[in-house]
Structures are given as C-alpha cells and as structure tokens.
Coordinates of C-alpha atoms and ligand atoms in Angstrom, one line a residue:
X1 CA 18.4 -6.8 24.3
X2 CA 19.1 -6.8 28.1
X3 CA 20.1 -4.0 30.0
X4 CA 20.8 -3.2 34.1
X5 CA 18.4 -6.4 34.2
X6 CA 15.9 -4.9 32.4
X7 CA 14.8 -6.8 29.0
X8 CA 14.8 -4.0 26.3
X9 CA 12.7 -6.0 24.3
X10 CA 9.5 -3.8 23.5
X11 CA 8.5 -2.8 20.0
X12 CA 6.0 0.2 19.8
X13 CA 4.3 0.5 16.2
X14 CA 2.6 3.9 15.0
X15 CA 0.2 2.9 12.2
X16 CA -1.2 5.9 9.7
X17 CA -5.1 4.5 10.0
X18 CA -5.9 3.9 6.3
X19 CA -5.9 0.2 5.0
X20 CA -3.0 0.2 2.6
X21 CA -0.7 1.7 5.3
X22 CA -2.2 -0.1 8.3
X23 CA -2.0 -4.0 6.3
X24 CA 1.8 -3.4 6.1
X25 CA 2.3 -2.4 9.9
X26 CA 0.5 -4.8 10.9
X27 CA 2.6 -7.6 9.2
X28 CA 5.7 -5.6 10.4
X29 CA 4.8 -6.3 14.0
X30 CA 3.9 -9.8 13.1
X31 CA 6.9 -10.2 11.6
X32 CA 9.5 -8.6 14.5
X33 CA 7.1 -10.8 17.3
X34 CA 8.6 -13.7 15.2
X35 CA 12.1 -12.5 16.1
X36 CA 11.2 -12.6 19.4
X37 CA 9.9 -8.7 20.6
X38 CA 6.9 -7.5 22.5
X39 CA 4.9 -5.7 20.1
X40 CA 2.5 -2.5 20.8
X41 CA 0.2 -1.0 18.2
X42 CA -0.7 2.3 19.3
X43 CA -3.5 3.2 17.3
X44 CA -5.7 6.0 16.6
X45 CA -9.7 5.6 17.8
X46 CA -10.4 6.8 14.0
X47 CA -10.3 3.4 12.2
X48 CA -9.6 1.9 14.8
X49 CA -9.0 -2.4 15.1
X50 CA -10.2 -5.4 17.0
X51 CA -7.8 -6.0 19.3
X52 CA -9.0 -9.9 19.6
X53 CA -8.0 -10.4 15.6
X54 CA -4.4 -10.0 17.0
X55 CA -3.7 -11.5 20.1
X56 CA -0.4 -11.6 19.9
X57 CA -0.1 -7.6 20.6
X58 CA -1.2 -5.2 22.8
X59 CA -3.3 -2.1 21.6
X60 CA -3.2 1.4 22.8
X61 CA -5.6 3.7 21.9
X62 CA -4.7 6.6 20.6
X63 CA -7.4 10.0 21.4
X64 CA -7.1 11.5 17.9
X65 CA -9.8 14.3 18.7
X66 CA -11.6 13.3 15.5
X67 CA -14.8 12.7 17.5
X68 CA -16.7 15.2 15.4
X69 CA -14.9 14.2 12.1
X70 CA -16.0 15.8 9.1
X71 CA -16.1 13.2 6.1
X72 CA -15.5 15.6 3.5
X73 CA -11.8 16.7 5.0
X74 CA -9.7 16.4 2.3
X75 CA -6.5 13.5 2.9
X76 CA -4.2 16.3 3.7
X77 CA -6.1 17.9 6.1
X78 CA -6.9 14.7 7.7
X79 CA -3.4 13.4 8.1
X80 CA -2.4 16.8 9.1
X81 CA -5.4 16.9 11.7
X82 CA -4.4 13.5 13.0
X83 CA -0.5 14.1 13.5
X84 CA -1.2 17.2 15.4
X85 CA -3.6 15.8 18.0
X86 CA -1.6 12.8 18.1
X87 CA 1.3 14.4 19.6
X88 CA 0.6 14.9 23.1
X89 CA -1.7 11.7 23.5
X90 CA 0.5 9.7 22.3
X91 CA 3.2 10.9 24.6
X92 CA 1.5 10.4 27.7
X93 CA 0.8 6.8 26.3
X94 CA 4.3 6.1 25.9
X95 CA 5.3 7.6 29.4
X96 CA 3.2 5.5 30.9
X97 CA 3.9 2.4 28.8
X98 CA 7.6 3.2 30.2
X99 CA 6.3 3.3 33.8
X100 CA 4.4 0.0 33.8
X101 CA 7.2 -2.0 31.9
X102 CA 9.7 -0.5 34.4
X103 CA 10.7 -3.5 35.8
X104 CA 10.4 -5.8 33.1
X105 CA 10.9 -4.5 29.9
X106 CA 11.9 -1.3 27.7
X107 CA 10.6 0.2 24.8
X108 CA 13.3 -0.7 22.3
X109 CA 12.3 1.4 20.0
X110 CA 9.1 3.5 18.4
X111 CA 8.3 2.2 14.7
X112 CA 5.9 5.1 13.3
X113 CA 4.6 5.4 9.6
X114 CA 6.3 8.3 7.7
X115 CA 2.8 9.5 7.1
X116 CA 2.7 9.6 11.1
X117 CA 5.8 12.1 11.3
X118 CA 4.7 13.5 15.1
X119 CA 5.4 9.6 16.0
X120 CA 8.7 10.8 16.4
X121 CA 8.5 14.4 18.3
X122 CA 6.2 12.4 20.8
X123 CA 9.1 9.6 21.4
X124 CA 12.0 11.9 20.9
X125 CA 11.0 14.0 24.3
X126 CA 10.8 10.8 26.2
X127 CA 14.5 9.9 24.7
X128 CA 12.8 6.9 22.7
X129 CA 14.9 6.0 19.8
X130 CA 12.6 6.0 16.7
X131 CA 12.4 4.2 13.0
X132 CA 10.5 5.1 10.0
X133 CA 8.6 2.6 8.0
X134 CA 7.5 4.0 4.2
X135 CA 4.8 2.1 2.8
X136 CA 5.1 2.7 -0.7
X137 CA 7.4 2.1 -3.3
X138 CA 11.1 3.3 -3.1
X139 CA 10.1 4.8 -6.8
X140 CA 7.6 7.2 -5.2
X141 CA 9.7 7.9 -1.9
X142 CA 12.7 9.1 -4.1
X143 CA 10.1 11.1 -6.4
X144 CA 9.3 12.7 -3.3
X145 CA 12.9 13.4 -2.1
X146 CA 13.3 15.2 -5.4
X147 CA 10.5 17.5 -5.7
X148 CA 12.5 20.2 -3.9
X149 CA 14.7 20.6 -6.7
X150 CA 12.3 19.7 -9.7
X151 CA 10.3 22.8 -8.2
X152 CA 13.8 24.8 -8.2
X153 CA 14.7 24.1 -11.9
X154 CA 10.5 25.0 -12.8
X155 CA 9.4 21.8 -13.7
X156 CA 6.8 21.7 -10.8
X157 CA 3.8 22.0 -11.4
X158 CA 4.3 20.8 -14.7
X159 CA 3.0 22.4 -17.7
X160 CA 0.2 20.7 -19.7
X161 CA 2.7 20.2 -22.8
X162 CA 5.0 18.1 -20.5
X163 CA 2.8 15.4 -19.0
X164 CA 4.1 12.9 -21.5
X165 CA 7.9 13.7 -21.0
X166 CA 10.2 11.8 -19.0
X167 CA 11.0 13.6 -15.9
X168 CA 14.7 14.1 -15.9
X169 CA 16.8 11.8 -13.3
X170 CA 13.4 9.7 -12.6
X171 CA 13.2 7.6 -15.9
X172 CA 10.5 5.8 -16.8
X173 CA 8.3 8.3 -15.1
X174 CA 6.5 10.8 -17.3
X175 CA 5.7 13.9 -15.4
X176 CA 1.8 12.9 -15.3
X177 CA 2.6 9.5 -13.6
X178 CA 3.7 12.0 -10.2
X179 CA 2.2 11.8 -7.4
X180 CA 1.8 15.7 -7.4
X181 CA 0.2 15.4 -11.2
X182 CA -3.7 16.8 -10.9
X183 CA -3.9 17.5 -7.5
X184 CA -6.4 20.0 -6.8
X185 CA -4.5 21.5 -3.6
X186 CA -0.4 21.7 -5.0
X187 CA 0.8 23.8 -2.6
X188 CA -0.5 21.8 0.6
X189 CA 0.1 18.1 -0.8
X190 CA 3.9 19.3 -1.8
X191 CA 4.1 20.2 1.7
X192 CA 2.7 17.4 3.6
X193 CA 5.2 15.2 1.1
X194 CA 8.0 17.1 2.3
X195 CA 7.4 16.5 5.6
X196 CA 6.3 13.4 5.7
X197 CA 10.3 12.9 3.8
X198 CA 12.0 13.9 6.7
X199 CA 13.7 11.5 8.7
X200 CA 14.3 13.7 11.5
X201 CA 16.5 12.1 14.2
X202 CA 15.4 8.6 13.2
X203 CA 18.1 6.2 13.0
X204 CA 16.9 4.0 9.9
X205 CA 14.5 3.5 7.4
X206 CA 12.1 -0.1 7.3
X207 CA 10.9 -0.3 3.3
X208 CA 7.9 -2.7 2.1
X209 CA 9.8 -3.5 -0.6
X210 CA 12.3 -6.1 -2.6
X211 CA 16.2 -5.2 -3.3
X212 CA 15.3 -7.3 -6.9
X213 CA 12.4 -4.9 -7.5
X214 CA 13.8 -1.6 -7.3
X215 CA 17.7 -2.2 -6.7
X216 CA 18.3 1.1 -8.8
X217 CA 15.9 3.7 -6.9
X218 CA 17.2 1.4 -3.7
X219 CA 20.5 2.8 -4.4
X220 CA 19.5 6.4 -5.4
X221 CA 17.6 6.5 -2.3
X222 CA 20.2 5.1 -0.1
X223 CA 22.2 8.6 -1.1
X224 CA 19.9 10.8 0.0
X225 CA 19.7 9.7 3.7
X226 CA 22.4 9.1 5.6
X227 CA 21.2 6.4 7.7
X228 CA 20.7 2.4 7.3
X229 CA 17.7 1.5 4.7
X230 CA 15.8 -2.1 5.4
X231 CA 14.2 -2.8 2.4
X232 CA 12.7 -6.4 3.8
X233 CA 9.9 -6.8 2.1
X234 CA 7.0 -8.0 1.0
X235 CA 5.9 -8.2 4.3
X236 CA 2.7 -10.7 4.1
X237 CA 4.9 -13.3 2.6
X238 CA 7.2 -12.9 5.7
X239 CA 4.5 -12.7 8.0
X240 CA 2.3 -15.8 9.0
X241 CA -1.4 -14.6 7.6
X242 CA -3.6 -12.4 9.1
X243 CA -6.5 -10.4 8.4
X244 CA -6.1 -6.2 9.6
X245 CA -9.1 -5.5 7.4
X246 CA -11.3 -2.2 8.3
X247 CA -14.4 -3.7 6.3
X248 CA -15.7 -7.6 6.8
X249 CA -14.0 -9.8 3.9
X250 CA -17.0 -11.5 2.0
X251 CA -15.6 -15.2 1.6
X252 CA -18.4 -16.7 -0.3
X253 CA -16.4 -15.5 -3.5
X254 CA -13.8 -18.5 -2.6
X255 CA -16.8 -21.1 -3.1
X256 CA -17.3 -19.2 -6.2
X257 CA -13.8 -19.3 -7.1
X258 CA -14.0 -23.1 -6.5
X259 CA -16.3 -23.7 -9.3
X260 CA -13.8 -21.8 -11.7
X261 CA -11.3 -23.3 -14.2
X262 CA -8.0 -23.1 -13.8
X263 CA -6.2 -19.2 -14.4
X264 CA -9.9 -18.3 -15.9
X265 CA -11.0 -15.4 -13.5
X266 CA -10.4 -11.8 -13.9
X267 CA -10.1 -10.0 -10.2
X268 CA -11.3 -6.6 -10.5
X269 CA -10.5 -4.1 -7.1
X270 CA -9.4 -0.4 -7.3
X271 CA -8.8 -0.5 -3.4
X272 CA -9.9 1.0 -0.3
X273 CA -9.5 4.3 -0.8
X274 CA -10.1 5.2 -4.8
X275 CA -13.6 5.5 -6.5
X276 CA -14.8 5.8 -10.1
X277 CA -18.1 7.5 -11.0
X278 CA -21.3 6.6 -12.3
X279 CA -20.0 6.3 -15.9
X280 CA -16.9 4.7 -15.0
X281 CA -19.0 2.2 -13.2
X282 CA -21.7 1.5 -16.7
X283 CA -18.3 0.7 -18.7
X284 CA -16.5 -1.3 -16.6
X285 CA -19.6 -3.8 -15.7
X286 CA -20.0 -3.7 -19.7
X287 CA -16.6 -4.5 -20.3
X288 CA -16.5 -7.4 -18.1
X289 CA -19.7 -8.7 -19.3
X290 CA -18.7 -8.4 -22.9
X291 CA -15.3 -9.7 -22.4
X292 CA -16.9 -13.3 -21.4
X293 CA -14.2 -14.0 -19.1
X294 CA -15.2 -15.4 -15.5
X295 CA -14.9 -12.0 -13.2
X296 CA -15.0 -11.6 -9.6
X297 CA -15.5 -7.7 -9.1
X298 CA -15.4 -6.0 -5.4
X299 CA -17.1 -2.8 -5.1
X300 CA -16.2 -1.3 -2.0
X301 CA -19.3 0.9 -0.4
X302 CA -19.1 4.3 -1.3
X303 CA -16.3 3.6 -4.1
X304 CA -18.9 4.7 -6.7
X305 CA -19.9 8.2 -6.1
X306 CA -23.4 9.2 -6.1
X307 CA -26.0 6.3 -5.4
X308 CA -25.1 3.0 -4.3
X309 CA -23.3 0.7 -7.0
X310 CA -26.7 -1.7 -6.6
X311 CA -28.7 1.1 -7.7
X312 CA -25.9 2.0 -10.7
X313 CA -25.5 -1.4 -12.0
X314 CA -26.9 -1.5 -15.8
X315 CA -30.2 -2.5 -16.5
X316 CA -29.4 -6.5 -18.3
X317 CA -26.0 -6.4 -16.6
X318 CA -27.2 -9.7 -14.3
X319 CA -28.7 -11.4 -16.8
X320 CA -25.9 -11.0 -19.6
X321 CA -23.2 -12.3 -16.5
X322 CA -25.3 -14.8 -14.9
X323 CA -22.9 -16.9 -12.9
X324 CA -19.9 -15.8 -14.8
X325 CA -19.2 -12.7 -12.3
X326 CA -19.0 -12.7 -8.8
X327 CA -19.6 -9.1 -7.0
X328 CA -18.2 -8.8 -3.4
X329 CA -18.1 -5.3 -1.2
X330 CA -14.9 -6.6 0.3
X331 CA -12.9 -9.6 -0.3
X332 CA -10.2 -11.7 1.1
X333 CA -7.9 -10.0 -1.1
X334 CA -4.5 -12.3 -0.3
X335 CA -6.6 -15.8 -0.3
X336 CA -8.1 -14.2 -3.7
X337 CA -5.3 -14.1 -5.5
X338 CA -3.3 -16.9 -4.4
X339 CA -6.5 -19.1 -5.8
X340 CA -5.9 -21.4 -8.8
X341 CA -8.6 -19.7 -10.6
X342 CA -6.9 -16.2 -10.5
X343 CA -5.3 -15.7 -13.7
X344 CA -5.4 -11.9 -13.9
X345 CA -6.0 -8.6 -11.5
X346 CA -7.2 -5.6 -12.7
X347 CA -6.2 -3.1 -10.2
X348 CA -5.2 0.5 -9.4
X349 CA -1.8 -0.4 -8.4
X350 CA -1.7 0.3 -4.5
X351 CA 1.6 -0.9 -3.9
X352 CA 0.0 -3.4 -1.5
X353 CA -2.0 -4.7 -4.4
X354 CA 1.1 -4.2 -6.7
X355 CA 3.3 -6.7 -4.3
X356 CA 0.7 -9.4 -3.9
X357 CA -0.1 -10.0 -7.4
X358 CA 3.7 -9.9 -8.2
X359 CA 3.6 -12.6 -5.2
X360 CA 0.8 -14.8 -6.9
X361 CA 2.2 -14.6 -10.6
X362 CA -0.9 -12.9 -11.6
X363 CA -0.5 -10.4 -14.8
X364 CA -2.0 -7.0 -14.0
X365 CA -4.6 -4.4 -15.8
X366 CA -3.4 -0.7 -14.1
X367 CA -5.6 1.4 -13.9
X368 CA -4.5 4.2 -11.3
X369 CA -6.3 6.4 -9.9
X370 CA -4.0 9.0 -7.8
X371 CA -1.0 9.4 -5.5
X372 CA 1.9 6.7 -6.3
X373 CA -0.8 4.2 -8.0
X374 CA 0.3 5.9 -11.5
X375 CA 4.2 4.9 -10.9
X376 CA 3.3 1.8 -9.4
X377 CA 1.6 1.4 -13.0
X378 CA 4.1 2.5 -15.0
X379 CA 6.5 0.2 -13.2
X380 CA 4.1 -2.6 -13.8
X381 CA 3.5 -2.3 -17.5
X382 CA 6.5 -0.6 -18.8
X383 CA 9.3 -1.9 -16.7
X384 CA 8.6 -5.2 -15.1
X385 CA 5.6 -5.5 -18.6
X386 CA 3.8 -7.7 -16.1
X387 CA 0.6 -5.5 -17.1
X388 CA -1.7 -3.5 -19.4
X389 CA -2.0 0.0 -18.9
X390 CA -5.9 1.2 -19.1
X391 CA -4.5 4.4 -19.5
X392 CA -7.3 6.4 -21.3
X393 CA -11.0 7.2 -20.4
X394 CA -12.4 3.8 -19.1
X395 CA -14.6 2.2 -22.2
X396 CA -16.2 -1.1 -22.4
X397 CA -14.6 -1.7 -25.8
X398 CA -11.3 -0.8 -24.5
X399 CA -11.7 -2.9 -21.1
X400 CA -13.0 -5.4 -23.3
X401 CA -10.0 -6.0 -25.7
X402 CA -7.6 -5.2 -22.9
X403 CA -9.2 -7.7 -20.6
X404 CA -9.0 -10.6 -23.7
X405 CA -5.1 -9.8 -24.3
X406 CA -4.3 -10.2 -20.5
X407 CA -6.2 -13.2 -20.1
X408 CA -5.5 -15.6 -23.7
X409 CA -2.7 -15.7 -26.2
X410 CA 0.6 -15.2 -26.8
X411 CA 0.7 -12.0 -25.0
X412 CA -1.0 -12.9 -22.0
X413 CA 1.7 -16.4 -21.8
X414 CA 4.8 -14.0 -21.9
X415 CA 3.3 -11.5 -19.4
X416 CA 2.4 -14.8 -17.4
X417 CA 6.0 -15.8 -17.4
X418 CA 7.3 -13.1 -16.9
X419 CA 5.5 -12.4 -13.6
X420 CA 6.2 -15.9 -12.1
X421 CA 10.0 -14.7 -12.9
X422 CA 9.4 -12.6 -10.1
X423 CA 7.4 -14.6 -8.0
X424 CA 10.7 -16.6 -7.9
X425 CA 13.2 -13.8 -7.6
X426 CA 10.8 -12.6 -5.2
X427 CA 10.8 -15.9 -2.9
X428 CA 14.1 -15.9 -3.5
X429 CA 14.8 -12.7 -1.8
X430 CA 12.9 -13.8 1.6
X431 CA 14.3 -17.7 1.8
X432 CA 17.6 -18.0 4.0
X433 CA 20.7 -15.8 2.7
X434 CA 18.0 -13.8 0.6
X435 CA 18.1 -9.6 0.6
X436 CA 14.9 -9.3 2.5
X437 CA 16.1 -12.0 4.7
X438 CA 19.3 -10.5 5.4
X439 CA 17.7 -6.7 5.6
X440 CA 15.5 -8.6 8.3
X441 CA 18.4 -9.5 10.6
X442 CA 20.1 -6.5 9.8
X443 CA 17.4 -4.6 11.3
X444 CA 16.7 -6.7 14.2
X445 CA 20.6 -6.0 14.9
X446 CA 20.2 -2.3 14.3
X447 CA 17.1 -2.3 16.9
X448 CA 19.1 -4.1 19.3
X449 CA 22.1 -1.9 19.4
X450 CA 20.1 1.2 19.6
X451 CA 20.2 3.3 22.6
X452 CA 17.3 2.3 24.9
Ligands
LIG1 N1 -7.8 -5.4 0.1 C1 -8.5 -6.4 0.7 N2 -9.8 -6.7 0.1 C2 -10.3 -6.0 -0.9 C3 -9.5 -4.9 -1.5 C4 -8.3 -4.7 -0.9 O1 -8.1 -7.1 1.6 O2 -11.4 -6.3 -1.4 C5 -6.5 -5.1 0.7 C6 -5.4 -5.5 -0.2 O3 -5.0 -6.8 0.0 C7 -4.3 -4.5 0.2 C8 -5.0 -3.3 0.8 O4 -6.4 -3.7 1.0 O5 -3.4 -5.1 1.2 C9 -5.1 -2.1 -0.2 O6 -3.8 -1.5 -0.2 P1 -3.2 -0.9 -1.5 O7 -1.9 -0.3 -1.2 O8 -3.2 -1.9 -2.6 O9 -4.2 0.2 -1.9 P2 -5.0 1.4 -1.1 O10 -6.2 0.8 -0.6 O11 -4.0 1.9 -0.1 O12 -5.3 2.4 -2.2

C-alpha cells in the first residue's frame, strides 16, 4: 500500500441511494476499514446518511441535481437521472479528495455500485483504478448478462404461453421469475440492465454473495467477464453491526419479542421499496390473524397504496390479534431475526432479506414482488426448499395454511433443518480458510496491487 512515501491506502465507495443497495456498501466499507483502509462514502444528497452513525468514515456529498425531484419518476428514470448528474460532481469530489490527501495518502481505488455505472467514467478521467460491487444475487446478474442473446433467439419479451417454462441455460428459472417479466417500460429497463452489466475498464468484480450458495452461476458468471470475481459475502456477518437505515428502526418490537415463546413468531416485511394494495393489505392482516401464530408485521409508510395502512387496517382486526401481533413501520430487521422467538419470515426475497434469514436459520414465505425478488424466490423454495412460495393472488385462506405449514409439523422441521444446514455452510464459508474469507484477502491483495 505505500508508494514514493505516499500511503496508497484510501478506499472511495459509490453507494446507489436505495436501502437494499446502500445496507450492503455500507458493510463493505466496514468491512475493508477492518483490513486496515481509509474509507470514503461519497454519497448522493438524495437519501442521503448521518454521517455521525458511522464514524469510522468520511462522507462526501454528492450534488445529484434532484432538488426538485419528482416522486412519481419511475426507478429507471431515476437511476438514469442520478448517474448522469453524478458524473461531473463526483469528479471534482474526487480531484479534490486527491489534492488534500496529496501528501498523506492515495485513493487506492473507487468502489461504485453497478447501478452507479458513471462511478467509473468520473474516476477513469482522473486515472483512478475502479471496482464494481453487484448487490444482488449472481443468479440475477448472469440473467442479466444473457438477456442479449435470449432477445436474439426471440424469447424476450416472453410470450404469455411461456411464463411457466424453464428458460433455456438458466434452470430453475421459469421465464416469469425474470427480472424483465411484467415490466411496464421493456425497452428502457433492458437497457438500463445492460448497462448497468458492463464492467467497463474495472478490474474486478466484489459480489454479496457465498461460493456454497451459488457455486454453479459463480462459475457461469466467472466466464463471461474476464476479470477476478470476489464473491465474499454475506457482508453483515463479516462486518461488525451497524445500522445504515433511511427510516428510524422501531425497537419496542424486541420487548415484544421478549415475551414470545421460543421459534413462535412469524416476521412479516416486503422491504423498502415494494407495496401491496388495499386488498392485498385486508388479506394478509386476515391471514395472520386467522393463522393464530404470534406475528410481528412492519408496514413501511407509504408501502400500502392509497390511504395510510392505519386507515386500511380491517374493522375487528385488533381485537381478533390482541397481543398476538406486533405492527412496526420499520424494524431492526438483523436484531429481528437473529431473536430466539423468530421461527419464520415471510418476505419478498430482497437478496438482503434472502441472506439474513439464511444467516438466522429462519424458514422463509416468498412472496416477490419485482426485479430479482422472484429468482431470489424460486431459489429459496425450489432449490435451497428453505421456503413456501405464496405464488398466487394473496388470500387469507391461502396465507393462512401456508403460514401453519412453515411454522408446525413435519414440513416446517425439515425446512428448519434444512436452513440451519446453511447457516453452517454459510459460517463456514466466512471463518478462517473459508471461500468468503479467502475472496476477502484475495481482494484486499487485488486492491493493493492495483495501479494507484
Ligand atoms: N430492513 C430493515 N428493517 C425493515 C425492513 C428491512 O432494516 O423493517 C432492511 C433489511 O435488513 C435489508 C434491507 O432493509 O438489509 C432491505 O433490502 P432487501 O434487499 O431485502 O430488499 P429491498 O428493500 O432492496 O427491496
């Protein structure tokens, strides 16, 4: 890391400002100030981060021009909004981050989300060696990487008879668990994902992920670039803990939790970014109330559309729960599901989600939403069966029954097995001599060689 005197020691971390891409940044940088670099987070204003929850790195904020942001720009045209005006402001950040560490230390190296691909025009005119980090699974990157040539052979977009068929070369994936599947704007999102595929002139690839996972898309994927892959994950288990939330974690639902029996609480969360509607809403909390199971449910503001969930809730619903459900608008997620009383997690497979129930041994209900939740899913309950698919209309009946097989009987003990199996594999994996472990050093090698 030393060079002409100068310690070449400086990490500089481009976050995409959404919650399930900025948790896993976060915990990168956490994780490489372990190994002993000086870590910047140069952040956009939109969503922007306390600086004083993380005191072991500096901040830079990023102008992203968003002042007048319009909350009904569709995800596309926001990412696409934010990488163009991120460009030149992040450039000038850089130059003078160069300027000021002159004479103590370098910028080793730019680590940018692949959602953030101007990250790497910005550093590549200031000579800045750059890094990718992908912060979903490899499943859904090497989906991505293939698009190209489904599209060629005319099996994008997919025709309504084909949903249910296995897409060729990407078993178990039917073609409606894609990430492209429904999308209202096909043209645009295929696109932004083949941009946001492109490695460019970065030298390697960072992965939130576990060799014992996804070893065979790891190795398909490891074909199609021609540079060094770190799959090191999962990051918060690497990482000592810490919170990057964008909304304030409610933690009265762990003195709930205390009062609850042993592996007897269903956690219910579709995320920070997916919603359900009114309907979806009625059936769920009559699901969980019928079920009988303990439940602790977070509805996120503005994840029911229309009113606010208060408003929505069913007329009887309190009184039929009583103290048997616990609703949150945001919770301690991690803590949550590490909690004795946890025995279940009904979730929309985020990959973040995905890797910290795998992490906690708690069984999953998948009930995806968009974008890579429905391959996370699949994986989930057809490959790993460490979960129940929800996969039609949402129905109390349904939820009910589905909620009863994940959480008693003979089902519910193999799934539970099985997912502690990877809890293991998975601490395995990070312990000394371990893939992530070794991916870890690997990369802290690769960082040091590189050209700064
Ligand atoms: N999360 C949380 N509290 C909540 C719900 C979610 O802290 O009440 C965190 C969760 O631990 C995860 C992230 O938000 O790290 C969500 O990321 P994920 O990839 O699962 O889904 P996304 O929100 O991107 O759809």
């Amino acid at each position: 890391m030393e060079k002409q005197g100068q310690r070449c020691n400086r990490l500089v971390l481009v976050p995409c400002p959404f919650q399930g891409h900025i948790n896993p940044m976060l915990q990168l940088g956490a994780i490489l100030h372990s190994k002993g670099f000086s870590i910047t987070i140069a952040h956009t204003q939109f969503n922007s981060l306390d600086p004083s929850n993380h005191p072991n790195f500096t901040f830079q904020s990023i102008q992203d021009g968003l002042s007048d942001y319009d909350a009904s720009m569709d995800s596309i045209a926001l990412i696409e909004t934010l990488n163009i005006n991120l460009v030149f402001p992040l450039q000038e950040s850089l130059a003078r981050m160069m300027k000021q560490d002159e004479k103590k230390e370098r910028i080793a190296c730019v680590i940018y989300d692949a959602a953030m691909y101007k990250a790497e025009a910005a550093a590549n005119y200031l000579k800045l060696p750059t890094i990718v980090l992908v912060t979903c699974s490899i499943a859904s990157r090497l989906t991505h990487v293939t698009y190209p040539q489904l599209q060629a052979e005319g099996y994008i977009p997919p025709k309504d008879s084909m949903l249910q068929d296995l897409v060729p070369g990407l078993h178990p994936f039917r073609f409606k668990d894609l990430t492209i599947f429904n999308l209202p704007n096909l043209e645009a999102s295929l696109q932004l994902i083949a941009t946001t595929s492109k490695i460019r002139t970065s030298s390697a690839i960072i992965c939130n992920t576990v060799d014992c996972l996804e070893q065979p898309f790891l190795a398909q994927l490891k074909k199609q670039y021609q540079v060094p892959i770190f799959p090191m994950g999962p990051f918060h288990k690497i990482a000592l803990p810490s919170s990057s939330s964008l909304l304030k974690e409610d933690t009265s639902c762990i003195t709930w939790l205390d009062k609850q029996a042993p592996n007897s609480v269903i956690y219910v969360s579709i995320g920070s970014a997916a919603s359900i509607d009114e309907r979806e809403l009625i059936e769920t909390a009559w699901g969980l109330a019928n079920s009988k199971q303990p439940f602790l449910w977070v509805i996120r503001p503005g994840s029911v559309r229309g009113l606010g969930w208060q408003e929505l809730l069913p007329e009887g619903f309190k009184k039929a729960v009583e103290e048997r459900g616990c609703i949150v608008e945001w919770a301690p997620q991690k803590e949550v599901l590490a909690h004795v009383a946890v025995g279940g997690f009904w979730s929309h497979c985020g990959w973040n989600s995905t890797l910290e129930s795998i992490c906690e041994g708690s069984p999953m209900i998948c009930q995806p939403c968009f974008g890579d939740q429905r391959m996370n899913a699949r994986y989930v309950s057809h490959v790993w069966r460490v979960g129940l698919e929800l996969d039609k209309e949402l129905e109390r009946r349904e939820i009910e029954r589905t909620i009863r097989r994940l959480m008693a009987g003979k089902e519910c003990e193999e799934m539970r097995q099985r997912t502690m199996d990877m809890k293991v594999k998975v601490e395995l994996s990070i312990g000394e001599g371990g893939s992530s472990y070794n991916s870890l050093n690997d990369l802290v090698e690769h960082i040091c060689h590189s050209d700064c």
